[in-house]
Amino acid sequence: MNAEKIPDIIIGRLPVYLRALQRMADNGIKTTSSQELGEHVGISAAQIRKDISQFGEFGKQGTGYSITYLLDKLREILKVDRIWDVALIGAGDMGHALARYQGFTNRGFHIVMVFDNNKEKVGRKIDNFVIEDADKMIERLKASNVKIAMLTIPATSAQSVTDKLVQAGVRAILNYAPISLNVPNNVKVQYIDPATHLQRMTYYL
Amino acid sequence: MNAEKIPDIIIGRLPVYLRALQRMADNGIKTTSSQELGEHVGISAAQIRKDISQFGEFGKQGTGYSITYLLDKLREILKVDRIWDVALIGAGDMGHALARYQGFTNRGFHIVMVFDNNKEKVGRKIDNFVIEDADKMIERLKASNVKIAMLTIPATSAQSVTDKLVQAGVRAILNYAPISLNVPNNVKVQYIDPATHLQRMTYYL
DNA sequence: TAGATTGTTAATCGATTAACAATC
DNA sequence: TAGATTGTTAATCGATTAACAATC
């Protein structure tokens, strides 16, 4: 464990390494090098070695990295060596897609609650989840150990709902609403806005 | 128009400015300052001024920026002062959510084709779109002017389908599959992987 | 005019790369 | 052993910030 502050930009790359290594492991590969991993993820070998070495000496000169060992270490560093309960806020089309998404389970996440403010949706089911009333959200979250929420609601209500999530103890928000959110310093937000992502590419066309 | 190469990191922030400005305009606000815009998007005023000034002098000392004027300029710079045709590859849950997403229209994008390799889905409709056979994808894309694709298919086939997209002339890919894609230098990829985004936050919990 | 805010410069800060001794 | 590859250092490169003259 390293006491120095690790830059956000390095933390941001670790999940990409993790994903690629998981994939290699699934294909039965036992060992890799910074060179090979770099080719997979499009990052220089030097940078990968530098990033990883922030946290310890996980490789061996001459042979590279044991994939299962590095996987274990990265999961531990990122704290996805456990399962996090996640609340899904908004049961629209995007909420439905996330509720049914199979990709969370083996990557450290488990949806445990789904909320919507539409009274007609409350009580209905998505997959195994019963949609709960958004009016009960704060109360339900406070009584749980949910620290992570995914927000799939319209931009107009995103900030006010975010304020409630923060009030209820949520510390990480995956925001699908197309708006920048204001949160305290101890709360993290990641943004997924398909139009914004597309607009980052059109400049180059 | 500036002949110098603009850093990717600046281009990446412009859509965020655009989104915030659009929102201000919708609220009837006419003018803003780098200070105010910065507070909305969580970026320093100095950086916003520096970013914008790469492309021209769009502000006025003393009064700031005209929102509609800056919107026009940013749209022009990002080339979203037009409507781009987009192909959606994969008609699963995520594909459905994107096909029905209302947020593309006024931000420069329009889905014109939906493909799936499941013969049972081919011919069915999502909203107004008839799902087409993935076997016809290259041919259909080549006959179109589609330069942008959204990829919502399993990771296992993402690279091979990407190769086909590139072959068919696609230059920008919004990738929802949880895998890094290899593409030529003249093709851009943006990644949306909810699990990866969540894993960028757990470190801080 | 006086106050406000831009655009830009220079200084600072941080990230990436190249290179190589250490060593498996 | 010989070849390969790490971890790390120093150099380079790039991004951010602070400050302020210009000017609306």
Tab-separated table of C-alpha atoms (C1' of nucleotides) in Angstrom:
chain	number	residue	atom	x	y	z
A	1	MET	CA	0.000	0.000	0.000
A	2	ASN	CA	1.376	3.314	-1.087
A	3	ALA	CA	0.694	6.381	1.029
A	4	GLU	CA	1.308	8.860	-1.797
A	5	LYS	CA	-1.633	10.236	-3.647
A	6	ILE	CA	-2.181	8.325	-6.875
A	7	PRO	CA	-3.271	10.570	-9.784
A	8	ASP	CA	-6.863	10.145	-10.947
A	9	ILE	CA	-5.675	9.574	-14.471
A	10	ILE	CA	-3.827	6.424	-13.385
A	11	ILE	CA	-6.814	5.123	-11.440
A	12	GLY	CA	-8.856	5.695	-14.571
A	13	ARG	CA	-6.661	3.386	-16.622
A	14	LEU	CA	-6.603	0.496	-14.167
A	15	PRO	CA	-10.138	-0.727	-15.008
A	16	VAL	CA	-9.090	-0.872	-18.655
A	17	TYR	CA	-6.100	-3.036	-17.760
A	18	LEU	CA	-8.339	-5.147	-15.559
A	19	ARG	CA	-10.815	-5.689	-18.371
A	20	ALA	CA	-8.120	-6.719	-20.840
A	21	LEU	CA	-6.440	-9.046	-18.330
A	22	GLN	CA	-9.773	-10.651	-17.471
A	23	ARG	CA	-10.246	-11.290	-21.141
A	24	MET	CA	-6.800	-12.876	-21.477
A	25	ALA	CA	-7.489	-15.050	-18.454
A	26	ASP	CA	-10.779	-16.177	-19.992
A	27	ASN	CA	-8.791	-17.214	-23.044
A	28	GLY	CA	-6.534	-19.354	-20.873
A	29	ILE	CA	-3.474	-17.105	-21.085
A	30	LYS	CA	-1.298	-17.278	-17.969
A	31	THR	CA	1.307	-14.567	-18.438
A	32	THR	CA	1.660	-11.256	-20.215
A	33	SER	CA	4.120	-8.386	-20.600
A	34	SER	CA	3.651	-4.631	-20.470
A	35	GLN	CA	4.367	-4.717	-24.196
A	36	GLU	CA	1.591	-7.196	-24.965
A	37	LEU	CA	-0.957	-5.640	-22.617
A	38	GLY	CA	-0.138	-2.255	-24.112
A	39	GLU	CA	-0.930	-3.501	-27.603
A	40	HIS	CA	-4.284	-4.753	-26.389
A	41	VAL	CA	-5.361	-1.518	-24.761
A	42	GLY	CA	-3.540	0.994	-26.953
A	43	ILE	CA	-1.230	2.349	-24.244
A	44	SER	CA	2.585	2.398	-24.219
A	45	ALA	CA	4.428	-0.365	-22.372
A	46	ALA	CA	6.354	2.218	-20.343
A	47	GLN	CA	3.168	3.803	-19.115
A	48	ILE	CA	1.644	0.499	-18.117
A	49	ARG	CA	4.736	-0.443	-16.114
A	50	LYS	CA	4.781	2.971	-14.484
A	51	ASP	CA	1.087	2.812	-13.614
A	52	ILE	CA	1.285	-0.664	-12.123
A	53	SER	CA	4.486	0.042	-10.219
A	54	GLN	CA	2.707	2.761	-8.245
A	55	PHE	CA	1.171	0.005	-6.186
A	56	GLY	CA	3.954	-2.531	-5.827
A	57	GLU	CA	6.245	-4.870	-7.738
A	58	PHE	CA	3.841	-7.262	-9.344
A	59	GLY	CA	5.955	-8.388	-12.300
A	60	LYS	CA	9.082	-10.465	-12.825
A	61	GLN	CA	12.009	-9.367	-14.952
A	62	GLY	CA	12.365	-11.604	-17.960
A	63	THR	CA	8.881	-13.115	-17.776
A	64	GLY	CA	6.427	-10.288	-17.222
A	65	TYR	CA	3.233	-10.485	-15.168
A	66	SER	CA	1.241	-13.476	-13.961
A	67	ILE	CA	-2.235	-12.633	-15.178
A	68	THR	CA	-4.166	-14.118	-12.278
A	69	TYR	CA	-1.853	-12.487	-9.767
A	70	LEU	CA	-2.094	-9.081	-11.442
A	71	LEU	CA	-5.870	-9.479	-11.691
A	72	ASP	CA	-6.056	-10.120	-7.968
A	73	LYS	CA	-3.911	-7.112	-7.193
A	74	LEU	CA	-5.807	-4.757	-9.486
A	75	ARG	CA	-9.147	-5.899	-8.089
A	76	GLU	CA	-7.835	-5.291	-4.597
A	77	ILE	CA	-6.499	-1.837	-5.480
A	78	LEU	CA	-9.750	-0.845	-7.168
A	79	LYS	CA	-11.764	-2.455	-4.372
A	80	VAL	CA	-13.662	-4.644	-6.768
A	81	ASP	CA	-12.469	-7.756	-4.959
A	82	ARG	CA	-15.960	-7.604	-3.422
A	83	ILE	CA	-19.518	-7.037	-4.632
A	84	TRP	CA	-20.936	-3.520	-4.359
A	85	ASP	CA	-24.652	-2.970	-3.991
A	86	VAL	CA	-25.923	-0.472	-6.526
A	87	ALA	CA	-29.175	1.486	-6.758
A	88	LEU	CA	-30.702	2.215	-10.134
A	89	ILE	CA	-32.623	5.478	-10.299
A	90	GLY	CA	-34.999	5.713	-13.240
A	91	ALA	CA	-36.807	2.827	-14.883
A	92	GLY	CA	-37.031	4.157	-18.421
A	93	ASP	CA	-35.484	2.541	-21.480
A	94	MET	CA	-31.934	3.035	-20.288
A	95	GLY	CA	-32.813	1.890	-16.783
A	96	HIS	CA	-34.360	-1.246	-18.236
A	97	ALA	CA	-31.247	-1.979	-20.269
A	98	LEU	CA	-29.027	-1.579	-17.188
A	99	ALA	CA	-31.336	-3.640	-14.978
A	100	ARG	CA	-31.043	-6.485	-17.453
A	101	TYR	CA	-27.341	-5.995	-18.195
A	102	GLN	CA	-25.385	-9.172	-17.535
A	103	GLY	CA	-21.998	-7.512	-17.344
A	104	PHE	CA	-22.037	-6.305	-13.741
A	105	THR	CA	-21.982	-9.550	-11.821
A	106	ASN	CA	-18.423	-10.666	-12.409
A	107	ARG	CA	-17.021	-7.161	-12.285
A	108	GLY	CA	-17.957	-6.233	-8.754
A	109	PHE	CA	-21.478	-4.834	-8.901
A	110	HIS	CA	-24.981	-5.941	-8.092
A	111	ILE	CA	-28.129	-3.900	-8.557
A	112	VAL	CA	-30.279	-4.181	-5.441
A	113	MET	CA	-32.939	-1.473	-5.878
A	114	VAL	CA	-34.711	0.248	-8.745
A	115	PHE	CA	-36.624	3.500	-8.264
A	116	ASP	CA	-38.954	5.544	-10.421
A	117	ASN	CA	-41.121	8.557	-9.684
A	118	ASN	CA	-43.880	7.422	-12.046
A	119	LYS	CA	-46.559	5.944	-9.784
A	120	GLU	CA	-47.795	3.747	-12.614
A	121	LYS	CA	-44.426	2.033	-12.837
A	122	VAL	CA	-44.070	1.556	-9.084
A	123	GLY	CA	-44.758	-2.056	-8.167
A	124	ARG	CA	-44.100	-3.383	-11.656
A	125	LYS	CA	-41.154	-5.602	-12.273
A	126	ILE	CA	-38.062	-5.361	-14.454
A	127	ASP	CA	-36.516	-8.773	-14.536
A	128	ASN	CA	-36.404	-9.658	-10.844
A	129	PHE	CA	-36.567	-6.098	-9.560
A	130	VAL	CA	-39.727	-4.535	-8.252
A	131	ILE	CA	-39.735	-0.857	-9.118
A	132	GLU	CA	-39.939	1.188	-5.939
A	133	ASP	CA	-41.387	4.621	-5.303
A	134	ALA	CA	-38.840	7.418	-5.641
A	135	ASP	CA	-40.514	9.140	-2.684
A	136	LYS	CA	-39.136	6.358	-0.502
A	137	MET	CA	-35.663	6.546	-2.001
A	138	ILE	CA	-33.806	8.486	0.683
A	139	GLU	CA	-35.268	6.387	3.448
A	140	ARG	CA	-34.537	3.100	1.651
A	141	LEU	CA	-30.991	4.118	0.788
A	142	LYS	CA	-30.224	5.265	4.305
A	143	ALA	CA	-31.394	1.921	5.651
A	144	SER	CA	-29.124	0.109	3.172
A	145	ASN	CA	-25.406	0.069	2.589
A	146	VAL	CA	-25.684	1.365	-0.949
A	147	LYS	CA	-22.864	3.752	-1.816
A	148	ILE	CA	-23.234	3.659	-5.597
A	149	ALA	CA	-26.111	4.815	-7.795
A	150	MET	CA	-26.786	4.820	-11.516
A	151	LEU	CA	-28.885	7.730	-12.666
A	152	THR	CA	-31.069	7.251	-15.749
A	153	ILE	CA	-33.562	10.077	-15.426
A	154	PRO	CA	-34.209	13.248	-17.434
A	155	ALA	CA	-31.718	16.104	-17.141
A	156	THR	CA	-34.369	18.378	-15.645
A	157	SER	CA	-34.550	16.434	-12.396
A	158	ALA	CA	-30.998	15.059	-12.310
A	159	GLN	CA	-29.524	17.693	-9.986
A	160	SER	CA	-32.315	17.564	-7.422
A	161	VAL	CA	-32.259	13.767	-7.349
A	162	THR	CA	-28.474	13.875	-7.058
A	163	ASP	CA	-28.787	16.110	-4.016
A	164	LYS	CA	-31.074	13.507	-2.442
A	165	LEU	CA	-28.678	10.685	-3.267
A	166	VAL	CA	-25.837	12.580	-1.606
A	167	GLN	CA	-28.035	13.258	1.388
A	168	ALA	CA	-28.778	9.534	1.571
A	169	GLY	CA	-25.090	8.639	1.717
A	170	VAL	CA	-24.359	7.785	-1.922
A	171	ARG	CA	-20.721	8.441	-2.769
A	172	ALA	CA	-20.448	7.401	-6.419
A	173	ILE	CA	-22.857	8.251	-9.225
A	174	LEU	CA	-22.878	6.945	-12.754
A	175	ASN	CA	-24.802	9.692	-14.505
A	176	TYR	CA	-26.643	8.967	-17.762
A	177	ALA	CA	-28.500	12.283	-17.691
A	178	PRO	CA	-27.039	14.815	-20.162
A	179	ILE	CA	-26.061	17.419	-17.587
A	180	SER	CA	-23.063	18.238	-15.381
A	181	LEU	CA	-23.788	17.498	-11.738
A	182	ASN	CA	-22.620	19.494	-8.725
A	183	VAL	CA	-21.578	17.270	-5.860
A	184	PRO	CA	-19.409	17.631	-2.741
A	185	ASN	CA	-15.715	16.742	-2.977
A	186	ASN	CA	-16.189	13.364	-1.359
A	187	VAL	CA	-18.660	12.229	-4.012
A	188	LYS	CA	-17.490	10.958	-7.405
A	189	VAL	CA	-19.401	11.223	-10.662
A	190	GLN	CA	-18.805	9.461	-13.951
A	191	TYR	CA	-20.626	10.644	-17.042
A	192	ILE	CA	-22.185	8.551	-19.781
A	193	ASP	CA	-23.884	10.718	-22.368
A	194	PRO	CA	-23.981	9.148	-25.815
A	195	ALA	CA	-24.467	12.459	-27.623
A	196	THR	CA	-21.499	14.044	-25.836
A	197	HIS	CA	-19.347	11.038	-26.682
A	198	LEU	CA	-20.366	11.231	-30.325
A	199	GLN	CA	-19.617	14.952	-30.373
A	200	ARG	CA	-16.052	14.184	-29.292
A	201	MET	CA	-15.516	12.366	-32.570
A	202	THR	CA	-17.261	14.486	-35.197
A	203	TYR	CA	-14.508	17.117	-35.034
A	204	TYR	CA	-12.178	14.609	-36.659
A	205	LEU	CA	-14.539	13.573	-39.460
B	1	MET	CA	-10.052	28.488	-38.374
B	2	ASN	CA	-6.775	27.655	-36.710
B	3	ALA	CA	-4.201	25.602	-38.563
B	4	GLU	CA	-2.414	24.395	-35.432
B	5	LYS	CA	-3.249	21.006	-34.046
B	6	ILE	CA	-5.754	21.296	-31.217
B	7	PRO	CA	-5.121	18.832	-28.373
B	8	ASP	CA	-7.655	15.994	-28.042
B	9	ILE	CA	-8.202	16.918	-24.427
B	10	ILE	CA	-9.553	20.322	-25.446
B	11	ILE	CA	-11.822	18.855	-28.110
B	12	GLY	CA	-13.113	16.501	-25.424
B	13	ARG	CA	-14.248	19.385	-23.230
B	14	LEU	CA	-16.049	21.340	-25.923
B	15	PRO	CA	-19.134	19.060	-25.985
B	16	VAL	CA	-19.455	19.598	-22.237
B	17	TYR	CA	-19.410	23.362	-22.720
B	18	LEU	CA	-21.880	22.974	-25.558
B	19	ARG	CA	-24.253	20.948	-23.406
B	20	ALA	CA	-24.143	23.461	-20.544
B	21	LEU	CA	-24.615	26.425	-22.900
B	22	GLN	CA	-27.526	24.718	-24.609
B	23	ARG	CA	-29.097	24.291	-21.211
B	24	MET	CA	-28.592	27.955	-20.327
B	25	ALA	CA	-30.108	28.970	-23.666
B	26	ASP	CA	-33.118	26.744	-22.982
B	27	ASN	CA	-33.523	28.624	-19.720
B	28	GLY	CA	-33.600	31.917	-21.596
B	29	ILE	CA	-30.155	33.120	-20.499
B	30	LYS	CA	-28.476	35.338	-23.073
B	31	THR	CA	-24.963	35.887	-21.792
B	32	THR	CA	-22.447	34.079	-19.608
B	33	SER	CA	-18.866	34.434	-18.404
B	34	SER	CA	-16.027	31.927	-18.232
B	35	GLN	CA	-16.484	32.134	-14.462
B	36	GLU	CA	-20.163	31.191	-14.562
B	37	LEU	CA	-19.774	28.495	-17.205
B	38	GLY	CA	-16.892	27.073	-15.207
B	39	GLU	CA	-19.057	26.755	-12.125
B	40	HIS	CA	-21.643	24.850	-14.136
B	41	VAL	CA	-19.232	22.330	-15.598
B	42	GLY	CA	-16.654	22.141	-12.807
B	43	ILE	CA	-13.751	23.564	-14.806
B	44	SER	CA	-11.645	26.655	-14.029
B	45	ALA	CA	-12.526	29.927	-15.733
B	46	ALA	CA	-8.961	30.250	-17.022
B	47	GLN	CA	-9.119	26.886	-18.708
B	48	ILE	CA	-12.428	27.629	-20.368
B	49	ARG	CA	-11.107	30.909	-21.751
B	50	LYS	CA	-7.962	29.183	-22.976
B	51	ASP	CA	-9.909	26.370	-24.599
B	52	ILE	CA	-12.329	28.664	-26.394
B	53	SER	CA	-9.621	31.099	-27.489
B	54	GLN	CA	-7.939	28.305	-29.479
B	55	PHE	CA	-10.588	28.851	-32.111
B	56	GLY	CA	-11.081	32.601	-32.147
B	57	GLU	CA	-12.140	35.591	-30.086
B	58	PHE	CA	-15.740	34.804	-29.268
B	59	GLY	CA	-16.130	36.857	-26.082
B	60	LYS	CA	-16.250	40.503	-25.152
B	61	GLN	CA	-14.217	42.054	-22.354
B	62	GLY	CA	-16.474	43.241	-19.609
B	63	THR	CA	-19.559	41.315	-20.684
B	64	GLY	CA	-18.468	37.749	-21.419
B	65	TYR	CA	-19.918	35.506	-24.113
B	66	SER	CA	-23.162	35.700	-26.024
B	67	ILE	CA	-24.618	32.244	-25.482
B	68	THR	CA	-26.259	31.842	-28.862
B	69	TYR	CA	-23.153	33.083	-30.639
B	70	LEU	CA	-20.865	30.759	-28.685
B	71	LEU	CA	-23.266	27.875	-29.266
B	72	ASP	CA	-23.122	28.501	-33.006
B	73	LYS	CA	-19.349	28.632	-32.959
B	74	LEU	CA	-18.920	25.487	-30.873
B	75	ARG	CA	-21.363	23.573	-33.070
B	76	GLU	CA	-19.444	24.693	-36.104
B	77	ILE	CA	-16.084	23.717	-34.592
B	78	LEU	CA	-17.373	20.301	-33.522
B	79	LYS	CA	-19.185	19.887	-36.842
B	80	VAL	CA	-22.502	19.311	-35.155
B	81	ASP	CA	-24.010	22.260	-37.006
B	82	ARG	CA	-25.452	19.497	-39.192
B	83	ILE	CA	-27.170	16.135	-38.705
B	84	TRP	CA	-24.997	13.017	-38.878
B	85	ASP	CA	-26.474	9.705	-39.966
B	86	VAL	CA	-25.646	6.961	-37.489
B	87	ALA	CA	-25.851	3.171	-37.735
B	88	LEU	CA	-26.790	1.141	-34.682
B	89	ILE	CA	-25.201	-2.294	-34.578
B	90	GLY	CA	-26.888	-4.704	-32.198
B	91	ALA	CA	-30.573	-4.722	-31.281
B	92	GLY	CA	-30.331	-6.045	-27.742
B	93	ASP	CA	-31.482	-4.218	-24.625
B	94	MET	CA	-28.911	-1.460	-24.997
B	95	GLY	CA	-29.579	-1.148	-28.707
B	96	HIS	CA	-33.279	-0.782	-27.968
B	97	ALA	CA	-32.617	1.947	-25.427
B	98	LEU	CA	-30.470	3.872	-27.909
B	99	ALA	CA	-32.923	3.397	-30.770
B	100	ARG	CA	-35.595	4.980	-28.617
B	101	TYR	CA	-33.365	7.639	-27.068
B	102	GLN	CA	-34.780	11.104	-27.667
B	103	GLY	CA	-31.547	12.943	-26.932
B	104	PHE	CA	-29.816	12.632	-30.306
B	105	THR	CA	-32.051	14.729	-32.524
B	106	ASN	CA	-31.166	18.205	-31.320
B	107	ARG	CA	-27.507	17.386	-30.776
B	108	GLY	CA	-26.512	16.483	-34.290
B	109	PHE	CA	-27.308	12.801	-34.728
B	110	HIS	CA	-29.930	10.655	-36.365
B	111	ILE	CA	-30.060	6.884	-36.370
B	112	VAL	CA	-30.795	5.641	-39.865
B	113	MET	CA	-30.106	1.887	-39.685
B	114	VAL	CA	-30.267	-0.867	-37.083
B	115	PHE	CA	-28.524	-4.213	-37.601
B	116	ASP	CA	-28.578	-7.521	-35.769
B	117	ASN	CA	-27.139	-10.921	-36.613
B	118	ASN	CA	-30.053	-12.777	-35.027
B	119	LYS	CA	-32.234	-13.873	-37.953
B	120	GLU	CA	-35.268	-13.949	-35.701
B	121	LYS	CA	-34.890	-10.252	-34.966
B	122	VAL	CA	-34.312	-9.283	-38.597
B	123	GLY	CA	-37.433	-7.688	-40.022
B	124	ARG	CA	-38.886	-6.791	-36.642
B	125	LYS	CA	-39.250	-3.188	-35.666
B	126	ILE	CA	-37.831	-1.041	-32.871
B	127	ASP	CA	-39.803	2.145	-32.850
B	128	ASN	CA	-39.683	3.147	-36.510
B	129	PHE	CA	-36.600	1.135	-37.394
B	130	VAL	CA	-36.773	-2.185	-39.176
B	131	ILE	CA	-33.953	-4.375	-37.916
B	132	GLU	CA	-31.730	-5.349	-40.819
B	133	ASP	CA	-29.575	-8.407	-41.360
B	134	ALA	CA	-25.990	-7.946	-40.188
B	135	ASP	CA	-24.868	-9.952	-43.224
B	136	LYS	CA	-25.930	-7.016	-45.368
B	137	MET	CA	-24.230	-4.456	-43.145
B	138	ILE	CA	-21.085	-3.730	-45.150
B	139	GLU	CA	-23.011	-3.430	-48.374
B	140	ARG	CA	-25.676	-1.182	-46.833
B	141	LEU	CA	-23.121	1.048	-45.144
B	142	LYS	CA	-21.038	1.423	-48.284
B	143	ALA	CA	-24.124	2.497	-50.190
B	144	SER	CA	-24.892	5.106	-47.516
B	145	ASN	CA	-23.026	8.105	-46.183
B	146	VAL	CA	-22.868	6.739	-42.650
B	147	LYS	CA	-19.572	7.592	-40.963
B	148	ILE	CA	-20.643	6.918	-37.372
B	149	ALA	CA	-21.713	3.669	-35.715
B	150	MET	CA	-22.840	2.709	-32.233
B	151	LEU	CA	-21.845	-0.792	-31.241
B	152	THR	CA	-24.056	-2.632	-28.758
B	153	ILE	CA	-23.032	-6.233	-29.282
B	154	PRO	CA	-21.205	-8.796	-27.109
B	155	ALA	CA	-17.471	-8.334	-26.555
B	156	THR	CA	-16.727	-11.629	-28.317
B	157	SER	CA	-17.729	-10.305	-31.731
B	158	ALA	CA	-16.937	-6.622	-31.218
B	159	GLN	CA	-13.502	-6.651	-32.871
B	160	SER	CA	-14.571	-8.570	-35.968
B	161	VAL	CA	-17.627	-6.371	-36.452
B	162	THR	CA	-15.440	-3.302	-35.931
B	163	ASP	CA	-13.152	-4.493	-38.701
B	164	LYS	CA	-16.175	-4.702	-40.982
B	165	LEU	CA	-17.351	-1.236	-39.995
B	166	VAL	CA	-13.945	0.193	-40.810
B	167	GLN	CA	-13.935	-1.654	-44.099
B	168	ALA	CA	-17.343	-0.130	-44.846
B	169	GLY	CA	-16.042	3.391	-44.313
B	170	VAL	CA	-17.124	4.082	-40.719
B	171	ARG	CA	-14.791	6.605	-39.078
B	172	ALA	CA	-16.252	6.990	-35.586
B	173	ILE	CA	-17.448	4.228	-33.276
B	174	LEU	CA	-19.270	4.557	-29.975
B	175	ASN	CA	-18.426	1.232	-28.383
B	176	TYR	CA	-20.686	-0.224	-25.684
B	177	ALA	CA	-18.962	-3.615	-25.772
B	178	PRO	CA	-16.638	-4.130	-22.784
B	179	ILE	CA	-13.440	-4.522	-24.796
B	180	SER	CA	-10.705	-2.297	-26.226
B	181	LEU	CA	-10.925	-2.061	-30.004
B	182	ASN	CA	-8.046	-1.904	-32.455
B	183	VAL	CA	-8.699	0.531	-35.270
B	184	PRO	CA	-6.577	2.448	-37.799
B	185	ASN	CA	-5.379	5.942	-36.897
B	186	ASN	CA	-8.041	7.647	-38.942
B	187	VAL	CA	-10.860	5.969	-37.010
B	188	LYS	CA	-11.982	7.275	-33.609
B	189	VAL	CA	-13.472	5.187	-30.813
B	190	GLN	CA	-15.266	6.324	-27.681
B	191	TYR	CA	-15.940	3.816	-24.932
B	192	ILE	CA	-19.054	3.429	-22.837
B	193	ASP	CA	-18.734	0.520	-20.440
B	194	PRO	CA	-20.796	0.948	-17.279
B	195	ALA	CA	-18.736	-1.531	-15.258
B	196	THR	CA	-15.469	0.201	-16.190
B	197	HIS	CA	-16.931	3.569	-15.262
B	198	LEU	CA	-18.094	2.222	-11.913
B	199	GLN	CA	-14.659	0.715	-11.287
B	200	ARG	CA	-13.142	4.187	-11.692
B	201	MET	CA	-15.023	5.281	-8.590
B	202	THR	CA	-14.788	2.367	-6.159
B	203	TYR	CA	-11.122	3.143	-5.464
B	204	TYR	CA	-12.250	6.286	-3.656
B	205	LEU	CA	-14.937	4.628	-1.546
C	1	DT	C1'	-16.166	56.740	-16.654
C	2	DA	C1'	-15.611	52.585	-13.545
C	3	DG	C1'	-16.214	47.884	-13.270
C	4	DA	C1'	-15.988	43.597	-15.356
C	5	DT	C1'	-14.116	40.145	-18.096
C	6	DT	C1'	-11.645	38.653	-22.034
C	7	DG	C1'	-7.434	36.749	-24.479
C	8	DT	C1'	-2.775	35.773	-23.749
C	9	DT	C1'	1.734	35.276	-21.624
C	10	DA	C1'	4.793	33.225	-18.478
C	11	DA	C1'	5.260	30.221	-14.677
C	12	DT	C1'	4.022	26.131	-12.633
C	13	DC	C1'	2.613	21.773	-12.393
C	14	DG	C1'	1.911	17.090	-13.940
C	15	DA	C1'	2.160	13.230	-17.271
C	16	DT	C1'	4.580	10.594	-20.663
C	17	DT	C1'	8.522	8.666	-22.741
C	18	DA	C1'	13.131	6.929	-23.320
C	19	DA	C1'	16.690	4.517	-21.500
C	20	DC	C1'	18.929	1.206	-18.763
C	21	DA	C1'	20.602	-1.250	-14.570
C	22	DA	C1'	18.758	-4.998	-12.173
C	23	DT	C1'	17.415	-9.533	-12.342
C	24	DC	C1'	14.411	-13.427	-13.408
D	1	DT	C1'	23.978	-18.802	-19.287
D	2	DA	C1'	21.617	-15.568	-22.650
D	3	DG	C1'	17.554	-13.323	-23.573
D	4	DA	C1'	13.776	-10.919	-21.950
D	5	DT	C1'	11.408	-7.742	-19.282
D	6	DT	C1'	10.704	-5.299	-15.119
D	7	DG	C1'	10.922	-1.068	-12.087
D	8	DT	C1'	12.795	3.356	-11.949
D	9	DT	C1'	15.261	7.564	-13.123
D	10	DA	C1'	15.889	11.581	-15.755
D	11	DA	C1'	14.481	14.087	-19.693
D	12	DT	C1'	10.912	15.612	-22.398
D	13	DC	C1'	6.623	16.966	-23.402
D	14	DG	C1'	2.120	18.866	-22.540
D	15	DA	C1'	-1.578	20.892	-19.672
D	16	DT	C1'	-3.131	24.013	-16.167
D	17	DT	C1'	-2.995	28.107	-13.551
D	18	DA	C1'	-2.060	32.791	-12.224
D	19	DA	C1'	-1.726	37.260	-13.516
D	20	DC	C1'	-2.665	41.275	-16.077
D	21	DA	C1'	-2.865	44.493	-20.054
D	22	DA	C1'	-6.412	45.401	-23.188
D	23	DT	C1'	-10.864	46.866	-23.788
D	24	DC	C1'	-15.902	46.494	-23.802
